[in-house]
mmCIF file of C-alpha atoms in Angstrom:
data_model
loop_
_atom_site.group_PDB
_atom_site.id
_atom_site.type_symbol
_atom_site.label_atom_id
_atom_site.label_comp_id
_atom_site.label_asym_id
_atom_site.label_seq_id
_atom_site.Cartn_x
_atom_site.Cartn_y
_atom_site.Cartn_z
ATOM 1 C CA UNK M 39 15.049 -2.417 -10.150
ATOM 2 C CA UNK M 40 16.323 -5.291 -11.573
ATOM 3 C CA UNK M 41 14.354 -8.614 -12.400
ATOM 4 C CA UNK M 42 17.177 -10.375 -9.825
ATOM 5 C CA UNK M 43 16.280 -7.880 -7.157
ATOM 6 C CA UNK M 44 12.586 -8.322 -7.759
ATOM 7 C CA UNK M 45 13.244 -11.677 -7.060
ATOM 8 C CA UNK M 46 14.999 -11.818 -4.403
ATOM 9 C CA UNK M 47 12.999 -9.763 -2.150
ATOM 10 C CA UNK M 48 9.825 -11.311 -3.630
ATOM 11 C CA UNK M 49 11.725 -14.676 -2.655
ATOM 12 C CA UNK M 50 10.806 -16.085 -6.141
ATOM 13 C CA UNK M 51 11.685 -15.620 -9.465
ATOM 14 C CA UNK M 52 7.473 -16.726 -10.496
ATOM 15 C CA UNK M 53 6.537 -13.548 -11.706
ATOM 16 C CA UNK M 54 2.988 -14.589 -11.081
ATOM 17 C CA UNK M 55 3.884 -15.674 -7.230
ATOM 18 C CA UNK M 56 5.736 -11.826 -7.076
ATOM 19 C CA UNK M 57 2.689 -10.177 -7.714
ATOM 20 C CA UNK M 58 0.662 -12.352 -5.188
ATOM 21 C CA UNK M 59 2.901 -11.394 -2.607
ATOM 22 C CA UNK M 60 3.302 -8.096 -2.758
ATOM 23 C CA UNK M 61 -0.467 -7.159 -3.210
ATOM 24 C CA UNK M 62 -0.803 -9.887 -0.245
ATOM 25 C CA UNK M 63 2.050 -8.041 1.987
ATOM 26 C CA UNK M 64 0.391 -4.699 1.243
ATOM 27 C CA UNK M 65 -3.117 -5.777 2.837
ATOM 28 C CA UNK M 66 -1.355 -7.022 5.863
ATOM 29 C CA UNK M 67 0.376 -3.289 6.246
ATOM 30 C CA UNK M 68 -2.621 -1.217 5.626
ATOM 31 C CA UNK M 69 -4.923 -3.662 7.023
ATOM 32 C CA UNK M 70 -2.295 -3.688 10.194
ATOM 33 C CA UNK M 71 -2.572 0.035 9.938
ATOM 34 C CA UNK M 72 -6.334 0.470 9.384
ATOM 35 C CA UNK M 73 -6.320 -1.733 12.847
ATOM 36 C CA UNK M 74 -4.560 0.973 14.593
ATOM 37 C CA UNK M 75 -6.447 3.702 13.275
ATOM 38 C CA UNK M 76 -9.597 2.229 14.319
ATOM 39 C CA UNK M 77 -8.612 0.838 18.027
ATOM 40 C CA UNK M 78 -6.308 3.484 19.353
ATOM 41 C CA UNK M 79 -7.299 6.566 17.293
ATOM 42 C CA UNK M 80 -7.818 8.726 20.672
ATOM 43 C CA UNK M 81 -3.954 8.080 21.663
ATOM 44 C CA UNK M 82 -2.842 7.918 17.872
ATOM 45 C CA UNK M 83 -3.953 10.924 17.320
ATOM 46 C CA UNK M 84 -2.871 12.839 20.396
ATOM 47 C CA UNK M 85 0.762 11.290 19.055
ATOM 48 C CA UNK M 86 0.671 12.220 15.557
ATOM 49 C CA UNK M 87 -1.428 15.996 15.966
ATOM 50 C CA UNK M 88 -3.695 14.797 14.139
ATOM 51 C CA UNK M 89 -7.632 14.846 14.781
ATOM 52 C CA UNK M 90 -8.531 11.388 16.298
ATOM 53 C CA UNK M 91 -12.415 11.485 13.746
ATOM 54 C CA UNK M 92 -9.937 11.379 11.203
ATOM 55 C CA UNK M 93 -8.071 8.637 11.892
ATOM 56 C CA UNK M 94 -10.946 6.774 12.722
ATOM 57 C CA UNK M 95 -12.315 7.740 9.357
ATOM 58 C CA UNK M 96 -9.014 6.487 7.102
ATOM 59 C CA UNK M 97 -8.838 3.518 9.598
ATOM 60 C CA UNK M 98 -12.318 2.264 7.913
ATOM 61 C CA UNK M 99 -11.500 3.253 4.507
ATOM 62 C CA UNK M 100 -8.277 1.716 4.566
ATOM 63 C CA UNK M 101 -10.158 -1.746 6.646
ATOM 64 C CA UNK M 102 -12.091 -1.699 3.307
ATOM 65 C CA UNK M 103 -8.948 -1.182 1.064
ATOM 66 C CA UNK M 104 -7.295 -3.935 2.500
ATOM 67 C CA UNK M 105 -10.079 -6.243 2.099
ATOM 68 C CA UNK M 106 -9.982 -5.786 -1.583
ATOM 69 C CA UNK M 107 -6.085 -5.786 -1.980
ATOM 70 C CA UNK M 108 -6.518 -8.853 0.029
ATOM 71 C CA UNK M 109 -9.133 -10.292 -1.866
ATOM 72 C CA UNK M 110 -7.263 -9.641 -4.988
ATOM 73 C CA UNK M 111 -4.158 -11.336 -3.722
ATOM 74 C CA UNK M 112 -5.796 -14.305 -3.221
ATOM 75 C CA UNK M 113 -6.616 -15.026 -6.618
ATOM 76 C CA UNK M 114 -4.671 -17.398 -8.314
ATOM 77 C CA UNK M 115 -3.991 -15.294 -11.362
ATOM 78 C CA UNK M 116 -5.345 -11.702 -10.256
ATOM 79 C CA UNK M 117 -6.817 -9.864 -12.976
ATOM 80 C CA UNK M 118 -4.042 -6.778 -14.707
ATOM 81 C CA UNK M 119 -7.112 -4.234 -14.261
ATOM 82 C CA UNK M 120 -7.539 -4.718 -10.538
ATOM 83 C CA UNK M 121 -3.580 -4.558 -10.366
ATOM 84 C CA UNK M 122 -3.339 -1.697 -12.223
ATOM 85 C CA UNK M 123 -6.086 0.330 -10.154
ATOM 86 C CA UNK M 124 -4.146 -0.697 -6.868
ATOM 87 C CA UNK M 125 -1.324 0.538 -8.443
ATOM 88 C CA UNK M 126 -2.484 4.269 -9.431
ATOM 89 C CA UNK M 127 -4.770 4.118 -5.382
ATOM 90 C CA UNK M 128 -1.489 3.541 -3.649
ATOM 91 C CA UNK M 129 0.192 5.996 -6.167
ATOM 92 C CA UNK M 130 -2.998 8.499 -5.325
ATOM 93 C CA UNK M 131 -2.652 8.041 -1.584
ATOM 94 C CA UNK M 132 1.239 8.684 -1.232
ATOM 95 C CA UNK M 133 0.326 12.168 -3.619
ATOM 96 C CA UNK M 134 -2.666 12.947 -1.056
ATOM 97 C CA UNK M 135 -0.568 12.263 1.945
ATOM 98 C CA UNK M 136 2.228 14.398 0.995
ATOM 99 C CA UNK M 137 -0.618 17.263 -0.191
ATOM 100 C CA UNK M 138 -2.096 17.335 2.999
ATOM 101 C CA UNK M 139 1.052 17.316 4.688
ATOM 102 C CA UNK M 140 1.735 20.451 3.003
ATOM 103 C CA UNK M 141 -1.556 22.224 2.086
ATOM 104 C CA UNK M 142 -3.812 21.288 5.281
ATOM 105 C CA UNK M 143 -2.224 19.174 8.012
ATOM 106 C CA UNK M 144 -0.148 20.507 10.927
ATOM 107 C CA UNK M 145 0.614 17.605 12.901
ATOM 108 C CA UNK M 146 3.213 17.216 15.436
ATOM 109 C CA UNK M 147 6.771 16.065 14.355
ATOM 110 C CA UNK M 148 6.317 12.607 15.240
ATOM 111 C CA UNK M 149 3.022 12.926 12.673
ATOM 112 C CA UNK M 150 5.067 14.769 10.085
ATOM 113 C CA UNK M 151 7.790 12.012 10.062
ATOM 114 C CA UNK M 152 5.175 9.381 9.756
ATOM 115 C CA UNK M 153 3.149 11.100 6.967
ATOM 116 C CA UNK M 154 6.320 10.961 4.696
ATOM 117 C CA UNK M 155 7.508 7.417 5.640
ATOM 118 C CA UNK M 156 3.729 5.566 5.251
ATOM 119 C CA UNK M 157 3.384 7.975 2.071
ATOM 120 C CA UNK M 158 6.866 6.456 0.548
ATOM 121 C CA UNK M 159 6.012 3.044 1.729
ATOM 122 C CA UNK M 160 3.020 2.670 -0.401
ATOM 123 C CA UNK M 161 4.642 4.134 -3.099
ATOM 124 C CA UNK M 162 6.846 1.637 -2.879
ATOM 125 C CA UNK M 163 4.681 -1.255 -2.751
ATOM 126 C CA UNK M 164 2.740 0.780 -5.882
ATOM 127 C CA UNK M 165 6.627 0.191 -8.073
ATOM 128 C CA UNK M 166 6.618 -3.554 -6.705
ATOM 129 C CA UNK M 167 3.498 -4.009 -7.630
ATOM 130 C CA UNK M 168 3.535 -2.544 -11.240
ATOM 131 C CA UNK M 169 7.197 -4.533 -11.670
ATOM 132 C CA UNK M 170 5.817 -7.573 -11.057
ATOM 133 C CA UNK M 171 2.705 -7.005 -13.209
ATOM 134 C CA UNK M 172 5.524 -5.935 -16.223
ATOM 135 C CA UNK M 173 6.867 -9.236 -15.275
ATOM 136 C CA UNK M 174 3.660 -11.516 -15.185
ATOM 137 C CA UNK M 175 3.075 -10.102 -18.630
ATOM 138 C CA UNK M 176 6.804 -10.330 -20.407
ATOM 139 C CA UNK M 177 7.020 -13.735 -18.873
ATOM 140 C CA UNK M 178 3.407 -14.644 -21.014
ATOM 141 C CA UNK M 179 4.536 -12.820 -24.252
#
């Protein structure tokens, strides 16, 4: 991905702002998600075939992810280390997701689908993330 590209869906061409925003915009998904999990994991679960302790479960670890991402975010300059480990746990979770998908989960197709898509969307924000952090740090060099 290019640096304009970055940019442009970052809306900014501040590396340091780009990295703000996309750790911020990944708390709001998985802290949207964790929401779900937590308040409608009877229904959610009967939806995805999936067992409804377990979505209660990941809805609380990922409240508690969130938090952190969040907190990160709102730093003013947040620190490479805590980037980086958000980074590799979004990098982990898409490789989990997919694992379970094919070693241990048999959820309906609806759950399937969704599995994939949430597991490629935080890999994506895992590449933002680290391209932005490459950025912060060639734009300081």
């Amino acid at each position: 991905m290019s640096a304009i590209q970055l940019a442009a869906l970052a809306r900014t061409v501040e590396p340091q702002s780009m990295l703000r925003r996309f750790l911020a915009l990944d708390a709001v998904v998985t802290g949207t998600n964790a929401l779900a999990y937590l308040a409608f994991s009877g229904p959610l679960g009967r939806f995805l075939g999936v067992d409804a302790t377990l979505l209660l479960a990941l809805g609380a670890f990922l409240a508690l992810y969130s938090a952190g991402v969040g907190l990160l975010a709102a730093r003013r300059r947040p620190p490479a280390l805590g980037v980086r480990a958000v980074v590799e746990a979004n990098l982990a979770w898409s490789a989990v997701s997919l694992a379970a998908l094919a070693l241990w989960l048999t959820p309906s197709t609806p759950g399937a689908v969704w599995t994939v898509l949430q597991a490629l969307a935080v890999a994506g924000f895992a590449v933002l993330q680290h391209l932005a952090l490459r950025a912060r740090q060639s734009s300081e060099a």
